[in-house]
Tab-separated table of C-alpha atoms and ligand atoms in Angstrom:
chain	number	residue	atom	x	y	z
A	1	MET	CA	-8.362	16.935	-32.917
A	2	SER	CA	-9.987	14.817	-30.551
A	3	THR	CA	-13.633	14.215	-31.005
A	4	PHE	CA	-13.580	12.233	-27.095
A	5	GLY	CA	-14.006	14.966	-23.672
A	6	GLN	CA	-13.008	14.114	-20.084
A	7	ARG	CA	-15.192	10.717	-18.913
A	8	THR	CA	-15.694	9.335	-15.384
A	9	GLY	CA	-16.247	5.496	-14.584
A	10	THR	CA	-17.109	3.690	-11.380
A	11	ALA	CA	-17.104	0.020	-10.569
A	12	SER	CA	-17.902	-1.486	-7.378
A	13	GLY	CA	-16.005	-3.714	-5.567
A	14	LYS	CA	-16.747	-7.262	-4.176
A	15	VAL	CA	-17.874	-9.494	-2.206
A	16	ILE	CA	-17.141	-13.786	-2.467
A	17	LEU	CA	-19.975	-15.496	-0.439
A	18	LEU	CA	-19.336	-18.347	-1.366
A	19	GLY	CA	-17.386	-20.446	-3.826
A	20	GLU	CA	-13.475	-18.719	-3.927
A	21	HIS	CA	-11.157	-21.054	-5.049
A	22	ALA	CA	-13.490	-23.761	-6.661
A	23	VAL	CA	-14.961	-21.265	-9.019
A	24	VAL	CA	-11.179	-21.883	-10.713
A	25	TYR	CA	-11.951	-25.418	-10.892
A	26	GLY	CA	-15.744	-24.929	-12.636
A	27	VAL	CA	-17.283	-24.749	-9.713
A	28	PRO	CA	-20.420	-22.062	-9.126
A	29	ALA	CA	-19.170	-18.614	-6.804
A	30	LEU	CA	-22.188	-16.570	-5.496
A	31	ALA	CA	-20.525	-13.240	-5.023
A	32	VAL	CA	-22.119	-9.715	-4.351
A	33	GLY	CA	-21.582	-5.942	-5.471
A	34	ILE	CA	-20.465	-3.378	-2.379
A	35	ASP	CA	-21.003	0.362	-1.863
A	36	ARG	CA	-17.055	0.876	-2.154
A	37	GLY	CA	-14.970	0.685	-4.898
A	38	ALA	CA	-13.389	2.579	-7.563
A	39	ARG	CA	-13.720	5.949	-9.626
A	40	ALA	CA	-11.443	7.171	-12.746
A	41	THR	CA	-11.639	10.211	-15.174
A	42	SER	CA	-9.805	10.408	-18.361
A	43	THR	CA	-8.959	12.616	-20.431
A	44	PRO	CA	-7.794	12.734	-24.052
A	45	LEU	CA	-3.869	14.060	-24.055
A	46	ALA	CA	-2.451	15.736	-27.923
A	47	ALA	CA	0.736	13.496	-27.480
A	48	GLY	CA	1.272	9.975	-25.998
A	49	PRO	CA	2.112	7.765	-24.475
A	50	SER	CA	-0.991	7.435	-21.856
A	51	ARG	CA	-0.394	7.748	-18.084
A	52	LEU	CA	-2.484	6.513	-15.357
A	53	ARG	CA	-2.701	8.197	-11.601
A	54	VAL	CA	-4.277	6.211	-8.697
A	55	ARG	CA	-4.641	9.438	-6.435
A	56	GLY	CA	-4.174	8.351	-2.547
A	57	TRP	CA	-1.638	5.658	-3.333
A	58	GLU	CA	0.790	8.413	-5.286
A	59	VAL	CA	1.722	6.306	-8.367
A	60	GLU	CA	1.677	7.167	-12.038
A	61	VAL	CA	2.682	4.881	-14.696
A	62	THR	CA	2.796	5.602	-18.328
A	63	GLU	CA	1.577	2.593	-21.018
A	64	GLU	CA	5.461	1.945	-21.635
A	65	ASP	CA	6.290	1.141	-17.864
A	66	ALA	CA	6.777	-2.334	-18.094
A	67	SER	CA	8.647	-2.578	-14.358
A	68	ASN	CA	5.408	-2.964	-12.641
A	69	ASP	CA	1.849	-4.520	-12.755
A	70	LEU	CA	0.439	-1.538	-12.605
A	71	GLY	CA	1.911	-0.169	-16.063
A	72	ARG	CA	1.523	-3.826	-18.125
A	73	ALA	CA	-1.907	-3.868	-16.628
A	74	PHE	CA	-2.839	-0.116	-18.325
A	75	ALA	CA	-0.164	-1.216	-21.411
A	76	ALA	CA	-2.978	-4.518	-21.959
A	77	LEU	CA	-5.989	-2.540	-21.072
A	78	LEU	CA	-5.169	-0.289	-23.557
A	79	VAL	CA	-3.843	-2.893	-26.401
A	80	ALA	CA	-7.086	-4.288	-26.334
A	81	VAL	CA	-9.402	-1.108	-26.300
A	82	ARG	CA	-7.381	-0.171	-29.775
A	83	ALA	CA	-7.792	-3.718	-31.406
A	84	HIS	CA	-11.263	-2.401	-32.217
A	85	THR	CA	-12.166	-1.742	-35.155
A	86	HIS	CA	-14.614	1.285	-34.780
A	87	LYS	CA	-12.643	4.166	-32.868
A	88	ILE	CA	-13.906	3.921	-29.382
A	89	ALA	CA	-11.420	5.957	-27.607
A	90	PRO	CA	-8.961	8.833	-27.934
A	91	ALA	CA	-5.772	7.672	-29.120
A	92	GLN	CA	-4.369	8.850	-25.626
A	93	VAL	CA	-5.288	10.079	-22.023
A	94	LEU	CA	-4.476	10.624	-18.574
A	95	VAL	CA	-6.765	8.528	-16.444
A	96	GLU	CA	-7.122	9.468	-12.795
A	97	ALA	CA	-8.695	7.093	-10.418
A	98	GLU	CA	-8.896	6.445	-6.675
A	99	THR	CA	-9.949	3.726	-4.582
A	100	ASP	CA	-11.071	3.242	-1.300
A	101	LEU	CA	-10.379	-0.847	-1.454
A	102	PRO	CA	-7.613	-2.337	0.240
A	103	PRO	CA	-5.315	-3.588	-2.459
A	104	GLY	CA	-4.652	-7.331	-1.327
A	105	GLY	CA	-7.652	-7.159	0.331
A	106	GLY	CA	-9.696	-9.529	-1.230
A	107	LEU	CA	-12.027	-7.341	-1.885
A	108	GLY	CA	-12.020	-6.687	-5.384
A	109	CYS	CA	-9.402	-3.751	-6.002
A	110	SER	CA	-7.485	-4.391	-9.211
A	111	ALA	CA	-11.382	-6.028	-10.803
A	112	ALA	CA	-12.520	-2.589	-9.685
A	113	ILE	CA	-9.946	-0.120	-10.605
A	114	GLY	CA	-9.778	-1.475	-14.015
A	115	VAL	CA	-13.654	-1.322	-14.887
A	116	ALA	CA	-13.995	2.201	-13.765
A	117	VAL	CA	-10.483	2.673	-15.760
A	118	ALA	CA	-11.955	1.106	-19.048
A	119	ARG	CA	-15.781	3.050	-18.400
A	120	ALA	CA	-13.886	6.423	-17.997
A	121	ILE	CA	-11.841	5.445	-21.325
A	122	VAL	CA	-14.992	3.941	-23.521
A	123	GLY	CA	-17.897	5.766	-22.174
A	124	ASP	CA	-20.160	3.090	-22.046
A	125	PRO	CA	-18.531	-0.552	-23.166
A	126	SER	CA	-20.991	-3.625	-23.860
A	127	PRO	CA	-20.317	-5.448	-21.322
A	128	GLU	CA	-18.269	-8.359	-23.486
A	129	GLN	CA	-15.890	-5.045	-24.554
A	130	LEU	CA	-15.757	-4.398	-20.776
A	131	THR	CA	-14.987	-8.097	-20.118
A	132	ALA	CA	-12.396	-7.682	-22.646
A	133	PHE	CA	-10.876	-4.833	-21.428
A	134	VAL	CA	-10.579	-5.737	-17.762
A	135	SER	CA	-9.432	-9.794	-18.301
A	136	ALA	CA	-6.920	-8.186	-20.099
A	137	TRP	CA	-5.525	-5.981	-17.112
A	138	GLU	CA	-7.186	-8.435	-14.807
A	139	LYS	CA	-4.235	-11.632	-16.030
A	140	VAL	CA	-1.260	-8.969	-15.445
A	141	PHE	CA	-2.491	-8.773	-11.699
A	142	HIS	CA	-4.036	-12.653	-11.086
A	143	GLY	CA	-2.226	-15.262	-13.884
A	144	ASN	CA	-5.200	-16.811	-14.607
A	145	PRO	CA	-8.545	-15.478	-12.512
A	146	SER	CA	-11.655	-16.987	-12.689
A	147	GLY	CA	-12.975	-13.740	-14.002
A	148	VAL	CA	-15.608	-13.623	-11.131
A	149	ASP	CA	-14.092	-10.086	-9.885
A	150	ALA	CA	-14.474	-7.974	-12.877
A	151	ALA	CA	-17.852	-10.166	-13.423
A	152	VAL	CA	-19.249	-8.446	-9.912
A	153	CYS	CA	-17.405	-5.272	-9.981
A	154	ALA	CA	-18.929	-4.593	-13.590
A	155	ARG	CA	-22.469	-5.623	-12.674
A	156	GLY	CA	-22.922	-5.610	-8.939
A	157	GLY	CA	-26.234	-6.841	-7.281
A	158	CYS	CA	-25.602	-10.339	-6.509
A	159	VAL	CA	-24.459	-12.809	-9.279
A	160	ALA	CA	-23.463	-15.915	-9.648
A	161	PHE	CA	-20.974	-17.119	-11.637
A	162	GLU	CA	-19.800	-19.694	-13.240
A	163	ARG	CA	-16.764	-20.500	-16.091
A	164	ARG	CA	-17.304	-23.413	-17.985
A	165	GLU	CA	-14.727	-24.895	-21.372
A	166	GLY	CA	-13.041	-21.318	-20.319
A	167	MET	CA	-16.731	-19.678	-20.435
A	168	ALA	CA	-18.207	-17.108	-18.165
A	169	HIS	CA	-21.691	-17.943	-17.336
A	170	ILE	CA	-23.116	-15.401	-15.133
A	171	GLU	CA	-26.318	-15.194	-13.655
A	172	PRO	CA	-27.943	-12.455	-11.301
A	173	VAL	CA	-29.811	-13.764	-8.782
A	174	ALA	CA	-32.653	-11.968	-6.544
A	175	VAL	CA	-31.792	-11.563	-3.122
A	176	LYS	CA	-34.825	-11.326	-1.106
A	177	GLY	CA	-35.020	-8.987	1.882
A	178	GLY	CA	-31.532	-7.666	1.338
A	179	LEU	CA	-28.009	-9.072	3.114
A	180	THR	CA	-25.856	-6.714	5.878
A	181	LEU	CA	-22.355	-7.985	5.519
A	182	CYS	CA	-19.669	-6.825	7.677
A	183	VAL	CA	-16.162	-6.806	6.028
A	184	GLY	CA	-12.957	-7.160	8.233
A	185	ASN	CA	-9.581	-6.766	7.338
A	186	SER	CA	-7.492	-9.733	8.965
A	187	GLY	CA	-4.401	-6.845	8.703
A	188	ILE	CA	-1.890	-8.830	6.826
A	189	ALA	CA	-2.464	-8.407	2.472
A	190	SER	CA	-2.504	-11.781	0.144
A	191	SER	CA	-1.328	-12.567	-3.272
A	192	THR	CA	-4.096	-14.146	-5.382
A	193	LYS	CA	-1.702	-15.492	-7.385
A	194	SER	CA	0.801	-17.040	-4.786
A	195	MET	CA	-2.646	-18.530	-3.158
A	196	VAL	CA	-4.189	-20.643	-6.423
A	197	GLU	CA	-1.075	-21.641	-7.265
A	198	SER	CA	-0.681	-22.779	-3.855
A	199	VAL	CA	-4.187	-24.784	-4.166
A	200	ALA	CA	-2.465	-26.034	-7.230
A	201	ARG	CA	0.436	-27.637	-5.764
A	202	LEU	CA	-2.180	-29.184	-3.516
A	203	ALA	CA	-4.246	-30.251	-6.394
A	204	GLU	CA	-1.043	-32.219	-7.452
A	205	ARG	CA	0.138	-34.097	-4.288
A	206	ARG	CA	-3.969	-34.960	-3.021
A	207	PRO	CA	-5.910	-34.479	-6.258
A	208	GLU	CA	-8.785	-36.712	-4.005
A	209	VAL	CA	-8.575	-34.154	-1.278
A	210	VAL	CA	-9.183	-31.435	-3.108
A	211	ARG	CA	-12.023	-32.677	-6.207
A	212	LYS	CA	-13.780	-33.783	-2.188
A	213	ALA	CA	-13.669	-30.382	-1.094
A	214	TRP	CA	-15.110	-28.858	-4.306
A	215	GLU	CA	-17.939	-31.169	-4.588
A	216	GLY	CA	-18.865	-29.959	-1.423
A	217	ILE	CA	-18.260	-26.612	-2.332
A	218	ARG	CA	-20.882	-27.053	-5.413
A	219	ALA	CA	-23.461	-28.706	-2.756
A	220	LEU	CA	-23.416	-24.971	-0.445
A	221	VAL	CA	-23.149	-22.905	-3.188
A	222	ARG	CA	-26.952	-25.099	-5.016
A	223	ASN	CA	-28.016	-23.813	-1.601
A	224	ALA	CA	-27.017	-20.909	-0.635
A	225	ARG	CA	-28.536	-19.487	-3.207
A	226	PHE	CA	-31.924	-21.167	-2.553
A	227	ALA	CA	-31.318	-19.993	0.646
A	228	ILE	CA	-30.178	-16.435	-1.143
A	229	GLU	CA	-33.661	-16.124	-3.367
A	230	ASP	CA	-35.567	-17.362	-0.491
A	231	GLY	CA	-34.536	-14.783	2.393
A	232	ASP	CA	-33.622	-17.534	4.928
A	233	ARG	CA	-30.572	-15.060	6.053
A	234	PHE	CA	-30.097	-18.099	8.903
A	235	SER	CA	-29.288	-20.887	6.255
A	236	LEU	CA	-27.089	-18.758	4.540
A	237	GLY	CA	-24.853	-18.053	7.723
A	238	ARG	CA	-24.671	-21.681	8.282
A	239	LEU	CA	-23.602	-22.207	4.820
A	240	MET	CA	-20.861	-19.260	5.181
A	241	ASP	CA	-20.005	-21.331	7.976
A	242	LEU	CA	-19.214	-24.373	6.487
A	243	ASN	CA	-17.335	-23.002	3.129
A	244	GLN	CA	-14.756	-21.921	5.704
A	245	MET	CA	-13.958	-25.241	7.106
A	246	LEU	CA	-13.784	-26.468	3.604
A	247	LEU	CA	-11.828	-23.544	2.757
A	248	SER	CA	-9.435	-24.687	5.923
A	249	GLY	CA	-8.876	-28.033	4.953
A	250	LEU	CA	-7.267	-26.542	1.892
A	251	PHE	CA	-4.470	-24.036	3.989
A	252	LEU	CA	-6.233	-20.907	3.158
A	253	SER	CA	-7.403	-19.826	6.275
A	254	THR	CA	-5.004	-18.095	9.219
A	255	PRO	CA	-4.945	-17.623	12.895
A	256	GLU	CA	-6.205	-13.721	12.363
A	257	ILE	CA	-8.962	-14.998	9.835
A	258	GLU	CA	-9.813	-18.021	12.635
A	259	ALA	CA	-10.015	-15.881	15.638
A	260	MET	CA	-12.093	-13.101	13.498
A	261	CYS	CA	-14.767	-15.523	12.600
A	262	GLU	CA	-15.267	-16.498	15.809
A	263	SER	CA	-15.580	-13.112	18.028
A	264	ALA	CA	-18.008	-12.074	14.805
A	265	ARG	CA	-19.730	-15.792	15.607
A	266	GLY	CA	-20.023	-14.602	19.470
A	267	ALA	CA	-21.045	-11.440	18.583
A	268	SER	CA	-24.312	-12.527	17.125
A	269	ALA	CA	-23.268	-12.859	13.246
A	270	LEU	CA	-25.328	-15.711	11.289
A	271	GLY	CA	-21.901	-17.009	9.066
A	272	ALA	CA	-18.193	-15.800	8.866
A	273	LYS	CA	-16.199	-16.884	6.206
A	274	LEU	CA	-12.936	-15.812	4.636
A	275	THR	CA	-13.759	-13.943	1.294
A	276	GLY	CA	-11.357	-13.773	-2.067
A	277	ALA	CA	-8.013	-15.775	-2.139
A	278	GLY	CA	-7.201	-16.414	1.507
A	279	GLY	CA	-4.037	-16.552	3.347
A	280	GLY	CA	-5.014	-12.898	4.865
A	281	GLY	CA	-7.229	-9.994	3.038
A	282	SER	CA	-10.389	-9.951	4.589
A	283	VAL	CA	-13.368	-12.152	6.361
A	284	VAL	CA	-16.666	-11.319	5.477
A	285	ALA	CA	-19.445	-12.164	8.041
A	286	LEU	CA	-23.903	-12.153	7.799
A	287	VAL	CA	-25.215	-10.106	10.102
A	288	ASN	CA	-29.086	-9.083	11.519
A	289	GLY	CA	-28.725	-5.375	10.192
A	290	LEU	CA	-27.452	-2.673	11.198
A	291	SER	CA	-27.439	-3.733	14.715
A	292	GLY	CA	-26.140	-6.903	14.086
A	293	ALA	CA	-23.118	-5.147	12.752
A	294	GLU	CA	-22.286	-3.067	15.086
A	295	ARG	CA	-21.727	-5.344	17.678
A	296	VAL	CA	-19.960	-7.617	15.219
A	297	LEU	CA	-17.509	-4.411	14.177
A	298	ALA	CA	-17.633	-3.786	18.353
A	299	ALA	CA	-16.117	-6.495	18.531
A	300	TRP	CA	-13.308	-7.250	15.750
A	301	ARG	CA	-12.087	-3.828	17.457
A	302	LYS	CA	-11.716	-5.260	20.648
A	303	GLU	CA	-9.489	-7.902	19.159
A	304	GLY	CA	-7.406	-5.109	17.275
A	305	PHE	CA	-9.641	-5.580	13.696
A	306	THR	CA	-10.995	-3.403	11.774
A	307	GLY	CA	-13.731	-3.793	9.047
A	308	PHE	CA	-17.296	-1.656	7.617
A	309	ALA	CA	-20.393	-2.653	7.101
A	310	THR	CA	-21.789	-3.178	3.797
A	311	ARG	CA	-25.199	-3.647	1.766
A	312	VAL	CA	-24.836	-5.377	-1.730
A	313	ALA	CA	-24.407	-2.769	-4.179
A	314	VAL	CA	-25.831	-1.768	-7.932
A	315	SER	CA	-22.213	-1.127	-9.496
A	316	GLY	CA	-21.930	2.832	-10.680
A	317	ASP	CA	-23.786	3.039	-6.631
A	318	VAL	CA	-20.416	3.601	-5.610
A	319	GLN	CA	-19.864	7.040	-2.887
A	320	LEU	CA	-16.279	6.595	-2.290
A	321	ALA	CA	-16.888	8.074	0.807
A	322	ARG	CA	-13.079	6.911	1.940
A	323	ALA	CA	-10.201	6.101	-0.121
A	324	ALA	CA	-7.704	4.003	1.116
A	325	GLY	CA	-4.215	4.309	1.321
A	326	GLY	CA	-1.073	1.604	0.347
A	327	SER	CA	0.256	-0.101	-3.286
A	328	THR	CA	0.199	-2.496	-5.646
B	401	PMV	O1	-8.700	-12.319	-3.573
B	401	PMV	P1	-9.677	-11.917	-5.368
B	401	PMV	O2	-10.263	-11.258	-4.982
B	401	PMV	O3	-8.993	-11.655	-6.294
B	401	PMV	O4	-10.437	-13.569	-5.272
B	401	PMV	C1	-9.836	-14.534	-5.967
B	401	PMV	C2	-10.801	-15.076	-6.272
B	401	PMV	C3	-10.087	-16.736	-6.401
B	401	PMV	O5	-11.693	-17.605	-6.389
B	401	PMV	C4	-8.857	-17.077	-5.335
B	401	PMV	C5	-9.895	-16.523	-7.897
B	401	PMV	C6	-10.324	-16.330	-9.280
B	401	PMV	O6	-9.940	-15.837	-9.381
B	401	PMV	O7	-11.126	-16.724	-8.874
């Protein structure tokens, strides 16, 4: 008989404030956990195979489902869990997950579900174990991810993340005075894998252009960290605008993203940029409190874009007010 009972795990979604793409090439990135995310519950099964159901997406896979990414990711995570010499999870499980993050929206949807699923299966994995389990899961969706999504979804708060010689270096960053953000949906789902590949192709054709962009982003990230620690939101906003210019120069922006950034700035946002992979997905705007957030959200609504206001969250502090529909 299994000694394991039913367990629940949660994870926050994430927003990259500065440094996406550059982080894949060893430049630090700054990211925050948000108060939307994922929750999962696991129940031991008497017989296999293990199953994963995502509520709201109407999807159910088993660990033997090699025909789709979700099934392969679930299998990879279970292989990583079972590789532990100590028995840390039931042999077979039914996991039910839900999320209020849009898939393909640059908000760490896949990483948040992966972290919540791993926590539901294992209970209280160490940070190293969690990283191993969720990297196995994330590799299926994103090829060779930097790991920033999983690190932030697992920890929440504000994090400086850097990948050096294949190793993740994570430092919590103290946020003076809090941060209010608006996150807007450009209406176009984007694939992180294909956007990362498009940057790699550009780096082959124009290595100097891409190298200079990374140097610029490195300087912006360094200054942004000081601005966050000093509570200097005006400088932080300006640095986000400059990061957006450099990302546009790498063909990662779209007309919708540009329109959303412009309208957020026109509605008193301190700065605005794409967040995540670009090519669609989400935009993040730094705003002055909830009244600033209302102005930006109203401006987006007028142009037909949806969005929400959020504050920096600690992982586990996820209410999951509104489950988002969609599929992987
Ligand atoms: O689209 P997202 O939220 O998965 O963000 C990806 C961030 C990138 O820097 C573009 C890729 C990575 O692996 O870090």
